[in-house]
Short mmCIF file of C-alpha atoms and ligand atoms in Angstrom, two decimals:
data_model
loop_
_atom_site.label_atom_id
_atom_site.label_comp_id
_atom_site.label_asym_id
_atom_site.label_seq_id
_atom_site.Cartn_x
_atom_site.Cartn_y
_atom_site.Cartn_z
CA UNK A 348 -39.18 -45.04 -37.88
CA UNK A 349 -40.56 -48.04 -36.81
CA UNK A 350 -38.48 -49.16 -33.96
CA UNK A 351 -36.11 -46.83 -31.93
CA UNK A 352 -33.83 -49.29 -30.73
CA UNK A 353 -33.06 -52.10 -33.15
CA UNK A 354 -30.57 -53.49 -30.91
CA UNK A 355 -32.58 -54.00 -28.15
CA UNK A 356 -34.89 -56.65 -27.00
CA UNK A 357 -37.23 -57.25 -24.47
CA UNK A 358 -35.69 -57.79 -21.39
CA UNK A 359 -36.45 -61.05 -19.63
CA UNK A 360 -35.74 -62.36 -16.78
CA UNK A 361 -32.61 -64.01 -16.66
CA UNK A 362 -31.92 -64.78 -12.70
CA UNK A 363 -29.01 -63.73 -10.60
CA UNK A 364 -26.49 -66.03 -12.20
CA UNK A 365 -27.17 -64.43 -15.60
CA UNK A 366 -24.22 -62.58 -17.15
CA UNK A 367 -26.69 -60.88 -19.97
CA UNK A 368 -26.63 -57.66 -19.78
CA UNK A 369 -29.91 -57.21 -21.09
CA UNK A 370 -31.71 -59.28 -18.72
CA UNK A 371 -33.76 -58.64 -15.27
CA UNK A 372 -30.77 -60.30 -12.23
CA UNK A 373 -33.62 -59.79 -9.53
CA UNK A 374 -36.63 -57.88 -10.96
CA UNK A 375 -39.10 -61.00 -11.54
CA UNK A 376 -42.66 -59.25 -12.02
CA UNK A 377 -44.48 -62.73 -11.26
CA UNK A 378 -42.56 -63.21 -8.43
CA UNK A 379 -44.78 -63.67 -5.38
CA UNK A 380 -42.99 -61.27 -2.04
CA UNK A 381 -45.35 -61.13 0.80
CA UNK A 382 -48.31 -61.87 -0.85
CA UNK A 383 -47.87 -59.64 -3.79
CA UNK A 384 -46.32 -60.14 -7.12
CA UNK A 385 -42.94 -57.51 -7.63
CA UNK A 386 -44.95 -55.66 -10.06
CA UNK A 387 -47.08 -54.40 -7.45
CA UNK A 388 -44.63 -53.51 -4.88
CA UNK A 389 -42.79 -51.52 -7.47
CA UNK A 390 -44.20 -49.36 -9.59
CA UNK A 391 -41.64 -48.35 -11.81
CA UNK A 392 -42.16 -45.07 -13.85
CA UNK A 393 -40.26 -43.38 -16.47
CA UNK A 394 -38.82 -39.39 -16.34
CA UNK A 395 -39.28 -38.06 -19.40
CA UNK A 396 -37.03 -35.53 -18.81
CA UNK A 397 -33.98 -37.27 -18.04
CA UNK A 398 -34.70 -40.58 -20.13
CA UNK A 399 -36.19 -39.00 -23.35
CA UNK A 400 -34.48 -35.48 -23.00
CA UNK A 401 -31.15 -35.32 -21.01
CA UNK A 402 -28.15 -35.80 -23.12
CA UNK A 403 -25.49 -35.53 -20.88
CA UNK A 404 -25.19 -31.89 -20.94
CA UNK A 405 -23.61 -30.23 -17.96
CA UNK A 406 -21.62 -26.85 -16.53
CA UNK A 407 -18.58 -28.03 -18.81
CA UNK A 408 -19.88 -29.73 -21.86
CA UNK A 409 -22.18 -30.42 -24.52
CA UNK A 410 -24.45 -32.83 -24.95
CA UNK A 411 -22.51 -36.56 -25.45
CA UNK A 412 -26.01 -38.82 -25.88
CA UNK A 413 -27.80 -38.85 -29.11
CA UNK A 414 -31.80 -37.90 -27.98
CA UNK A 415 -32.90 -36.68 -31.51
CA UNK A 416 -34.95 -39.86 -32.15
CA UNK A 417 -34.28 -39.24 -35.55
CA UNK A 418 -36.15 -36.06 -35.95
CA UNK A 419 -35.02 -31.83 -35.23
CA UNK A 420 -35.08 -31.06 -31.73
CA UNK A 421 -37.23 -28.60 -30.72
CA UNK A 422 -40.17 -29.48 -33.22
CA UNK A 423 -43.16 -31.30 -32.54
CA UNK A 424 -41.89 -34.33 -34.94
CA UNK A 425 -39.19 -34.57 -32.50
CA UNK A 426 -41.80 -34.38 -29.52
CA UNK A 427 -43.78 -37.30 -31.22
CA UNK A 428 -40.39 -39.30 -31.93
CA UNK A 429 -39.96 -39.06 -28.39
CA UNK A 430 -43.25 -40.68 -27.47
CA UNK A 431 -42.75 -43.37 -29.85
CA UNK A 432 -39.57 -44.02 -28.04
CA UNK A 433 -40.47 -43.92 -25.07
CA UNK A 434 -43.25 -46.17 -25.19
CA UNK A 435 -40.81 -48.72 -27.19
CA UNK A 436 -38.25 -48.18 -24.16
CA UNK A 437 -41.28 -48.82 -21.56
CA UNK A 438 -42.89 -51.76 -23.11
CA UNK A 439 -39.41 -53.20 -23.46
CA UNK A 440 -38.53 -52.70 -19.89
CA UNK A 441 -42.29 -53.66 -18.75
CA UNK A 442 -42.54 -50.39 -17.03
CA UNK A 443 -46.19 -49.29 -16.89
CA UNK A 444 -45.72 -45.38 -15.80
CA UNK A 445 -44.51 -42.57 -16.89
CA UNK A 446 -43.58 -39.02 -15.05
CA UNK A 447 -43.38 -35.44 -16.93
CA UNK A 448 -43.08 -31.50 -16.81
CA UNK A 449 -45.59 -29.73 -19.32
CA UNK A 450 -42.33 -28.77 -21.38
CA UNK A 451 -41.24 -32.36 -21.70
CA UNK A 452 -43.19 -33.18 -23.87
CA UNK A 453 -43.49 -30.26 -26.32
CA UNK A 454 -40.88 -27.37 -27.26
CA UNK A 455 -42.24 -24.42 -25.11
CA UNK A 456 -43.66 -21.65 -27.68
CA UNK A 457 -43.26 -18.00 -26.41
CA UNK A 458 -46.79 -17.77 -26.27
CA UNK A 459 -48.67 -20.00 -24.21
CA UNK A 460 -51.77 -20.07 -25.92
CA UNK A 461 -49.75 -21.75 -28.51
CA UNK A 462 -47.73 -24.09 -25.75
CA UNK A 463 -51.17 -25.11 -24.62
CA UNK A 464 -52.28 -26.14 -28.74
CA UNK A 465 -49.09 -28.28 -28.61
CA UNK A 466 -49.90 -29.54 -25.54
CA UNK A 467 -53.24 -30.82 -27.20
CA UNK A 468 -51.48 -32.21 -30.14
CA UNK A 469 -49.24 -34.59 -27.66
CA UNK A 470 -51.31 -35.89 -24.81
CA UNK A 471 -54.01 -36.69 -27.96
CA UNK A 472 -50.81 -39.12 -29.50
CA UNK A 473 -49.78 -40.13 -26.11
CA UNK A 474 -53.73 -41.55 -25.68
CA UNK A 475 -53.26 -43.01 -28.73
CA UNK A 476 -50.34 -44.78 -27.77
CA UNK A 477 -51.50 -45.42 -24.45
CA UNK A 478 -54.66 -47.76 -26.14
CA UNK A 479 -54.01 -51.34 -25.75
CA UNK A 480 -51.28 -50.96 -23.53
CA UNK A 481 -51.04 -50.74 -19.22
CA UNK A 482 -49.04 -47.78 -19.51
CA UNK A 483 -50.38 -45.06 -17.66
CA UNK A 484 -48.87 -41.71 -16.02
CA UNK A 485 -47.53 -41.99 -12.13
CA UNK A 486 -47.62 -38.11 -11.84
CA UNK A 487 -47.25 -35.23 -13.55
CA UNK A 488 -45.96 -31.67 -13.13
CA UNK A 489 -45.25 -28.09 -14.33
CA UNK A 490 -42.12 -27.03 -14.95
CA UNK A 491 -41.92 -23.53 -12.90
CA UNK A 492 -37.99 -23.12 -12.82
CA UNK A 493 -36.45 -23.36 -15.98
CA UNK A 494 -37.96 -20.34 -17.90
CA UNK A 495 -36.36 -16.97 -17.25
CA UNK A 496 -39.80 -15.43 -15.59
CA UNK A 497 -39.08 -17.92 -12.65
CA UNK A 498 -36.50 -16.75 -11.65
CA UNK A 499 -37.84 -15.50 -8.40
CA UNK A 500 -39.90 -18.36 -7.69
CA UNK A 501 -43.38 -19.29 -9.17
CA UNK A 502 -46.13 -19.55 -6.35
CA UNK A 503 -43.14 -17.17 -4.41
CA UNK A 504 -42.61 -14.97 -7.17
CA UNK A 505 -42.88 -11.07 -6.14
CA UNK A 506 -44.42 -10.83 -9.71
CA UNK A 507 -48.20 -11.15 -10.10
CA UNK A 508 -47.88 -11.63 -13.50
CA UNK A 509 -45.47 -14.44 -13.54
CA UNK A 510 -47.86 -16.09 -10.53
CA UNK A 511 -50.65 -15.90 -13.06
CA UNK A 512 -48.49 -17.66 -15.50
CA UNK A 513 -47.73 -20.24 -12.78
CA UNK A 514 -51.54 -20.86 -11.98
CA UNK A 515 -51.81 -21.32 -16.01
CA UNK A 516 -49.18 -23.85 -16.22
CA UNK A 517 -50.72 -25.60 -13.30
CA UNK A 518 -54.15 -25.53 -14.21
CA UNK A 519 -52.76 -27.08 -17.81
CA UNK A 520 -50.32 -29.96 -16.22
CA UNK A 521 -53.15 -30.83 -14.14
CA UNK A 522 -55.40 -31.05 -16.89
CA UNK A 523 -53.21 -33.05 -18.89
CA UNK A 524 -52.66 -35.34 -15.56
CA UNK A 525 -55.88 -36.25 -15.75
CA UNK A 526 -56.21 -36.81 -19.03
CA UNK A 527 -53.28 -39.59 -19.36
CA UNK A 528 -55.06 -40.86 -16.34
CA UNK A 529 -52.43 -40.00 -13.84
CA UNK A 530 -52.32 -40.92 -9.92
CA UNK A 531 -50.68 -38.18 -8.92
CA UNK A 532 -49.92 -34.09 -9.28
CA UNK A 533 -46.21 -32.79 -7.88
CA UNK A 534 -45.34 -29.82 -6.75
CA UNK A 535 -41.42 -29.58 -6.73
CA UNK A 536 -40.30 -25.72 -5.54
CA UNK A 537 -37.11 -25.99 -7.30
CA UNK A 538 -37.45 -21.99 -7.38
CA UNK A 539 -39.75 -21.82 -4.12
CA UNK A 540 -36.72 -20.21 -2.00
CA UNK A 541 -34.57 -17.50 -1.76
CA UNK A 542 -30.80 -16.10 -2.26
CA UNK A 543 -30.91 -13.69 0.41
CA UNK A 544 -33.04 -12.86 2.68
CA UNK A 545 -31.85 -9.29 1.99
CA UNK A 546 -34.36 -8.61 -0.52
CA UNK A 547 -37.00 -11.74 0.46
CA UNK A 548 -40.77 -11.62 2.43
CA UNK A 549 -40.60 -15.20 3.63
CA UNK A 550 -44.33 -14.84 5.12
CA UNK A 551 -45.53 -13.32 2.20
CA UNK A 552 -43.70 -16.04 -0.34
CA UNK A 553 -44.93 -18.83 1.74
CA UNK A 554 -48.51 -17.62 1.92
CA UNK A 555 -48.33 -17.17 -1.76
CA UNK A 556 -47.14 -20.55 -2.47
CA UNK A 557 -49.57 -22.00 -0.37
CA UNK A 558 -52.76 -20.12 -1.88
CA UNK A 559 -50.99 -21.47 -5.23
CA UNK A 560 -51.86 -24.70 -3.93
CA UNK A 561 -54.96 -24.52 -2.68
CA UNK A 562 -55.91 -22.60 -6.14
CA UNK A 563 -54.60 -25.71 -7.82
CA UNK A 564 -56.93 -28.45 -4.94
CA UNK A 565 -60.20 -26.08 -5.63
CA UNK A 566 -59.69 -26.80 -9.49
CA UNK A 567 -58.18 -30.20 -9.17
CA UNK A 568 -61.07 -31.72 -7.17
CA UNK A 569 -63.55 -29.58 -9.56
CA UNK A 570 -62.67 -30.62 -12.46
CA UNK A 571 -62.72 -34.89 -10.99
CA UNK A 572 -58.73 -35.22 -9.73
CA UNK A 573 -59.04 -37.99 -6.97
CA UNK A 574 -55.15 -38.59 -7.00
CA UNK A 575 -52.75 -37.27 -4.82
CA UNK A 576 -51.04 -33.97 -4.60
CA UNK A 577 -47.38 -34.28 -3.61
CA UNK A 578 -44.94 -31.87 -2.73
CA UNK A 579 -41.35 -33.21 -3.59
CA UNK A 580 -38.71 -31.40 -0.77
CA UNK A 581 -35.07 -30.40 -1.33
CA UNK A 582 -33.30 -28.39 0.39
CA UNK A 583 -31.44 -26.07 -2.17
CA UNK A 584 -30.23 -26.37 -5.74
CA UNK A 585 -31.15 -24.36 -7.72
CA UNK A 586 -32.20 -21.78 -4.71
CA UNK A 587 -29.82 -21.28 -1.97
CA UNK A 588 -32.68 -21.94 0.47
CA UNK A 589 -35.66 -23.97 -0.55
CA UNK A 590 -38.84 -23.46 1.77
CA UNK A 591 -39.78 -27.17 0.80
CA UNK A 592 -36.19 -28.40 2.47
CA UNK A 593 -37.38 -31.73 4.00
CA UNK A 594 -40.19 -34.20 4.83
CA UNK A 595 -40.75 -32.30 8.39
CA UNK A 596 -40.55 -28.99 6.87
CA UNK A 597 -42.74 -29.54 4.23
CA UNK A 598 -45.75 -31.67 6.10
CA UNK A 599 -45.43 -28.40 8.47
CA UNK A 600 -46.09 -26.21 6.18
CA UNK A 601 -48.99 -28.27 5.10
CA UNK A 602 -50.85 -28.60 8.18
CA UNK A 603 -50.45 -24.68 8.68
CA UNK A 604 -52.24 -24.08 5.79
CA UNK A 605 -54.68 -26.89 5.78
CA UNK A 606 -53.48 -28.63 2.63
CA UNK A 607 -52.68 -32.12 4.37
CA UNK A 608 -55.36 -33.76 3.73
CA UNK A 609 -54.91 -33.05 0.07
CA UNK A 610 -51.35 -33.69 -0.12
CA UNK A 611 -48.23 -36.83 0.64
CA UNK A 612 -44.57 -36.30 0.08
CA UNK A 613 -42.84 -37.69 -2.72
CA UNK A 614 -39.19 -38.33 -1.33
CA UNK A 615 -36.04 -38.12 -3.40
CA UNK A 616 -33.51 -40.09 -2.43
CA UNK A 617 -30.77 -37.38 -3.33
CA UNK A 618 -32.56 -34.61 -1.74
CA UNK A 619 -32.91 -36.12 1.55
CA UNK A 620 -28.99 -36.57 1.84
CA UNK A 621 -28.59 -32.65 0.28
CA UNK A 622 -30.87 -32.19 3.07
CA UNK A 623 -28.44 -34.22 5.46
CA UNK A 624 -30.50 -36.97 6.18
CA UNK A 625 -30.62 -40.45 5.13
CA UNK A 626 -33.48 -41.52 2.67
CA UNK A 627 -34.73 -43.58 5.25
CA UNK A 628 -35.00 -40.98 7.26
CA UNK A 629 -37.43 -38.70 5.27
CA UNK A 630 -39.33 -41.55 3.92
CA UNK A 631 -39.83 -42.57 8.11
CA UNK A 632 -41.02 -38.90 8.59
CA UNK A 633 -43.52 -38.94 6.03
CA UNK A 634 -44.82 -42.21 6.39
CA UNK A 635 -45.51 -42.05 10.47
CA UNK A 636 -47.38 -38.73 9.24
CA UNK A 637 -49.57 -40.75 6.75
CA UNK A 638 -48.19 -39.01 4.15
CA UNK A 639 -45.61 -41.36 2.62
CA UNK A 640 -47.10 -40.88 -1.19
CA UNK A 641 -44.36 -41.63 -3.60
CA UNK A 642 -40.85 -41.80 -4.07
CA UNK A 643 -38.33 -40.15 -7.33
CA UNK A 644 -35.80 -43.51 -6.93
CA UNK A 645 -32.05 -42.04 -7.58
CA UNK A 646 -29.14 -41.92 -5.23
CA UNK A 647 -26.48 -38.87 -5.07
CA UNK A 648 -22.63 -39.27 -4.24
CA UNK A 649 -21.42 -38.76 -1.10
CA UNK A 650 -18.39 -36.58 -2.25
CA UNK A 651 -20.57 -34.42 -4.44
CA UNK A 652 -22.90 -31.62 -3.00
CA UNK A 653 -25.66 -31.85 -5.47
CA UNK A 654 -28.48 -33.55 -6.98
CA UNK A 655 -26.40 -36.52 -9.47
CA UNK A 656 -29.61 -38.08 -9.93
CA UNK A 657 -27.66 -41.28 -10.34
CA UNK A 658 -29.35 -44.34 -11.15
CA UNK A 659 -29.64 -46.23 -7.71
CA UNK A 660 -27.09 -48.85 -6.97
CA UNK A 661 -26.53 -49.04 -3.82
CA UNK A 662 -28.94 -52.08 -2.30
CA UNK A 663 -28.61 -51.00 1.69
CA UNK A 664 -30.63 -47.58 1.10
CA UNK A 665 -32.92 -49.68 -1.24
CA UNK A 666 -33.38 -52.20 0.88
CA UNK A 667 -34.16 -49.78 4.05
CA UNK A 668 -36.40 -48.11 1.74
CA UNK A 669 -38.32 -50.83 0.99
CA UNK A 670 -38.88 -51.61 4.65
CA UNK A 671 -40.28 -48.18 4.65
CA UNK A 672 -42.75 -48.90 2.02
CA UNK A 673 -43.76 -52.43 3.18
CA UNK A 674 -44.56 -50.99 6.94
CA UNK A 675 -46.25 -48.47 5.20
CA UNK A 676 -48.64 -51.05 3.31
CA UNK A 677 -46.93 -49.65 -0.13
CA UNK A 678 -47.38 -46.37 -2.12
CA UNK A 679 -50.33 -44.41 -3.70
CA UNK A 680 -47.69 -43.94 -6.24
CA UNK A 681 -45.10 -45.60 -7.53
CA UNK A 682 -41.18 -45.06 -8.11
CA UNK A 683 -39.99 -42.65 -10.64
CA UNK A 684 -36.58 -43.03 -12.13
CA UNK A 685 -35.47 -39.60 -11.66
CA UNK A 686 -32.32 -40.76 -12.58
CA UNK A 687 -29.47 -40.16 -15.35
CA UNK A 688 -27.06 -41.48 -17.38
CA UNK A 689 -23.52 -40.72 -16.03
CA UNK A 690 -22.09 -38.03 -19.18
CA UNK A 691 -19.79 -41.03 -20.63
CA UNK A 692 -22.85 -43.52 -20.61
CA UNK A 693 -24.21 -42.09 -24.02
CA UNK A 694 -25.12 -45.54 -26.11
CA UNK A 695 -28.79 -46.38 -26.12
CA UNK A 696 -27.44 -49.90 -24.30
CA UNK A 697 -26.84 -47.41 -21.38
CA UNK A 698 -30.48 -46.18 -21.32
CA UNK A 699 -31.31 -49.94 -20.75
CA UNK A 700 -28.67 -50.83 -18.75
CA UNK A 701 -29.45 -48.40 -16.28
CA UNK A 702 -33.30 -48.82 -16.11
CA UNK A 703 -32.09 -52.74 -15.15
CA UNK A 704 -29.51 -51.81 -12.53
CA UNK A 705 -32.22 -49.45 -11.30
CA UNK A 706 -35.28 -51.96 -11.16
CA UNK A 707 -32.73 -54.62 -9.97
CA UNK A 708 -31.44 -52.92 -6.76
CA UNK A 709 -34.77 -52.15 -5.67
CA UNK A 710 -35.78 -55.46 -6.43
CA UNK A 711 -33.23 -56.91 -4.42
CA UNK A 712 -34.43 -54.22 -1.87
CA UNK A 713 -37.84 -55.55 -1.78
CA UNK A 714 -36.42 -59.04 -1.61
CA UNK A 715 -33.95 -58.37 1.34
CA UNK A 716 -36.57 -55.97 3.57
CA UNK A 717 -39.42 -58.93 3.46
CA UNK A 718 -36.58 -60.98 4.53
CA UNK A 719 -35.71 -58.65 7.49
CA UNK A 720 -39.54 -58.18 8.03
CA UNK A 721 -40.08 -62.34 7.84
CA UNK A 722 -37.17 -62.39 10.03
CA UNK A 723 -38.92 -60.39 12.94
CA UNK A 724 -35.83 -60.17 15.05
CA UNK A 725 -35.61 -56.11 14.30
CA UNK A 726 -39.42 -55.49 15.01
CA UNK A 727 -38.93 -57.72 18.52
CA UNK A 728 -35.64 -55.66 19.81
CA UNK A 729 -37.96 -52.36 18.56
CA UNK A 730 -40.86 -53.52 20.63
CA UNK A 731 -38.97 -54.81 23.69
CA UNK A 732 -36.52 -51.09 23.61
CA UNK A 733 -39.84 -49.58 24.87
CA UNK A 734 -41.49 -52.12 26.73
CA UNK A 735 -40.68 -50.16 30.16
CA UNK A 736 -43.83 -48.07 28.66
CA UNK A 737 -46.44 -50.83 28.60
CA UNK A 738 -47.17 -51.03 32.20
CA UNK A 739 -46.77 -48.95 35.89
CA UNK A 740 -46.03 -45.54 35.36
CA UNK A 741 -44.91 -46.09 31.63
CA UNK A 742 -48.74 -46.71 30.73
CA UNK A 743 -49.99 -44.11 32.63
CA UNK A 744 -47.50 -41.32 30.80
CA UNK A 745 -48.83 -42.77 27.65
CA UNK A 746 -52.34 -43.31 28.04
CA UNK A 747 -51.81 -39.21 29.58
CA UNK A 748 -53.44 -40.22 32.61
CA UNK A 749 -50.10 -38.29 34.76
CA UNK A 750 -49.15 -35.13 35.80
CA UNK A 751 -45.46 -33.74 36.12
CA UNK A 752 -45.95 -33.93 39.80
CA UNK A 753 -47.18 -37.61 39.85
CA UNK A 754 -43.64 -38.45 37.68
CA UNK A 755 -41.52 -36.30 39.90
CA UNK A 756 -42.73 -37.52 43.48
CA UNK A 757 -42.07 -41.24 41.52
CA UNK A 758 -38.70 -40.05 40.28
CA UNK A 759 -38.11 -38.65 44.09
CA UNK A 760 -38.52 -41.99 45.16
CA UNK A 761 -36.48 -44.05 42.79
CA UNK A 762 -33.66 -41.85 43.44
CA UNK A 763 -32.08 -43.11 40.13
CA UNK A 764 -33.10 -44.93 37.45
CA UNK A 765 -31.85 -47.73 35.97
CA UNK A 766 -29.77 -47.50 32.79
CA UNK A 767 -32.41 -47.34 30.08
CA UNK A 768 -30.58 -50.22 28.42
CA UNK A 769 -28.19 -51.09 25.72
CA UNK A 770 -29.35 -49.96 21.68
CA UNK A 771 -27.39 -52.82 20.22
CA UNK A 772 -26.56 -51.13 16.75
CA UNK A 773 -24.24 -53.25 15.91
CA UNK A 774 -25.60 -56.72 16.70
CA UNK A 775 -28.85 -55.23 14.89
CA UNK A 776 -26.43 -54.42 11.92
CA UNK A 777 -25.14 -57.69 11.61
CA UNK A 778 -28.40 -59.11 11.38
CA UNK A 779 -28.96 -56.97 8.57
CA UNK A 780 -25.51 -58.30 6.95
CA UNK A 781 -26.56 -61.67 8.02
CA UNK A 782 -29.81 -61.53 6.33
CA UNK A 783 -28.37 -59.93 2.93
CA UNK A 784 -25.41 -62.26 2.33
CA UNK A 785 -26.04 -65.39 4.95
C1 LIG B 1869 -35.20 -31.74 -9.19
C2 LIG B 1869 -36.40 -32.52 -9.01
C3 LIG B 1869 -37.34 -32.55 -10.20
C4 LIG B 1869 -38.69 -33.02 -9.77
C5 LIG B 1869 -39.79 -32.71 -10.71
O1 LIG B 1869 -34.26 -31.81 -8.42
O2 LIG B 1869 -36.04 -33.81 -8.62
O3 LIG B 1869 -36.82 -33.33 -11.22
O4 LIG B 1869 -38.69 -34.40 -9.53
O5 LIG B 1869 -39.89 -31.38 -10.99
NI1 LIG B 1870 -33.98 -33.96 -7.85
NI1 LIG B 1871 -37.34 -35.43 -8.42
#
């Protein structure tokens, strides 16, 4: 088949007054924001897992989406189909990355000697498909949670054998990484946890996961990986209690076991509120620990308690996470659509009306956070809220140059301090309204 979907164009940009539904609102690649044309700030990638494979399958029902491409599921024609249309749906959207687990792209064999053959066969079309094109991989993964043997983790496992096969289907993601030239390598511990701590060595799993790691640096760096190795945290789902559960958890665990200088977070939007946070929040965390890498762009819903993966939508959490990114000078990575179809949105339309909403909120997030930035007037209050620090004893507790006896004989004689003087949340809210609808 030549062309996947007929129906489909390539989406321009039509402007914010455009009622196409197949056209860019706010994503304008050329568009110049602070310097930089949108197409720099935002990486957009593909998931091959949820935009080739999920078919709106869940607990209660059967797939509703069509993802056959034409070809039997579960052969390697259908694994090539899916390339092909993927590439169409990419080039379409003028998205220039793509995101995978190993058993995305082919059906898993039982044998992995044959896995890794098939594995050969597809990253050899991908490159072929890849020629002549900007496409190239954000990141890529191993999937260590759906097959049965995970069950009790993968770097966690309290099976040898099974953390042998993990090391395996590292050492081929990793390869295959490389070879589709990606900028990144993710580790996501959907399995890294435990049901009960009944039956669970936490030091042991941890130390386990950790040498998993390191095993995976040593041959990384050996075999000429200069991306970035990310560890994507969540809190629970699948596991009860995942060790990865948030940025602070996870960057901890890195520095105890001296992988941070190997490793950045990639931050979920729908984990970090499963982890009760905002996405601002964890992307914050990781970025004042230099370690702000990439980011899996979805949103959850506040009245469910799992991972929707819904496309985003909502343009205040873009827009904060954009000013995340631009104080942070931007990403080594990009932003990966880990997002889904909602189980009623099964036409192929869908697929591209969902990539648009998507790449339109966080263009409009991009837009509204240089506008907030350009504006200044948050940065000012920011700097001013601490400016009791800059000189007299405030210097001297920063600069260390104090002792606790120094700052209690000077709290002696103040005999009370001042209040420390008002946080204005609201008037710095209604700047932010002021500056997205003014
Ligand atoms: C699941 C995760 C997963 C990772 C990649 O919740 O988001 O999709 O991004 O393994
Ligand atoms: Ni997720
Ligand atoms: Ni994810």
């Amino acid at each position: 088949m030549s062309e996947y979907f007929e129906n489909i164009p390539v989406i321009p940009f039509g402007g914010a007054d455009s009622k196409d539904p197949l056209a860019f609102k706010f994503y304008d690649p050329d568009r110049i924001v602070m310097g930089k044309p949108m197409r720099e700030h935002l990486p957009f990638a593909m998931a091959w897992w949820h935009n080739l494979g999920a078919a709106g399958t869940d607990m209660f029902g059967r797939d509703t989406a069509d993802k056959s491409f034409g070809a039997e599921k579960g052969t390697m024609e259908h694994a090539k189909a899916k390339v092909d249309a993927g590439f169409e749906f990419m080039k379409k959207l003028g998205i220039r990355y793509f995101c995978f687990h190993d058993v995305d792209l082919v059906p898993e064999a039982d044998d992995i000697k044959e896995t890794n053959r098939r594995l050969d066969e597809i990253s050899d079309y991908i490159l072929e498909k890849m020629k002549g094109t900007d496409i190239r991989c954000l990141w890529g993964t191993a999937n260590m949670f759906s097959n049965p043997r995970f069950m009790n983790g993968a770097g966690s496992t309290n099976s040898a054998d099974v953390f042998c096969f993990a090391a395996a289907q590292v050492k081929k993601a990793l390869d295959l990484t490389i070879k589709l030239g990606g900028r990144g390598y993710v580790f996501w511990g959907g399995r890294e946890g435990y049901e009960t701590l009944l039956n669970t060595d936490v030091k042991f799993e941890q130390e386990n996961i950790a040498r998993l790691m390191h095993l995976a640096v040593d041959y990384g760096r050996s075999i000429g990986f200069t991306g970035d190795f990310y560890i994507e945290p969540k809190p629970k789902e699948p596991m009860k209690h995942q060790y990865d559960f948030d940025a602070a958890t996870a960057i901890g665990f890195l520095r105890q076991y001296g992988l941070d200088k190997d490793f950045k977070m990639n931050i979920e939007a729908n984990h970090a509120t499963l982890a009760g946070h905002t996405f601002q929040h964890d992307l914050r965390i990781s970025a004042i620990n230099g370690m702000l890498g990439s980011i899996d762009a979805n949103q959850g819903d506040m009245l469910l308690g799992w991972d929707t993966d819904e496309f985003p939508f909502n343009v205040y959490d873009a827009t904060m996470c954009m000013y995340e990114v631009l104080k942070n000078g931007g990403l080594t990575g990009g932003f990966n659509f880990d997002s889904k179809n909602r189980r009623p949105s099964y036409t192929q339309e869908d697929m591209f009306y969902a990539y648009i909403l998507g790449m339109d909120t966080f263009a409009l997030g991009l837009l509204k956070a240089a506008a907030l930035i350009e504006d200044g007037r948050l940065d000012k209050f920011v700097e001013e809220r601490y400016a009791s620090y800059r000189s007299g004893i405030g210097a001297k507790i920063r600069s260390g140059e104090t002792t606790l006896a120094e700052l209690a004989a000077y709290a002696d004689e103040l005999g009370a301090p001042a209040l420390p003087g008002s946080g204005r949340q609201e008037y710095l809210e209604s700047i932010v309204n002021s500056i997205f609808f003014g």
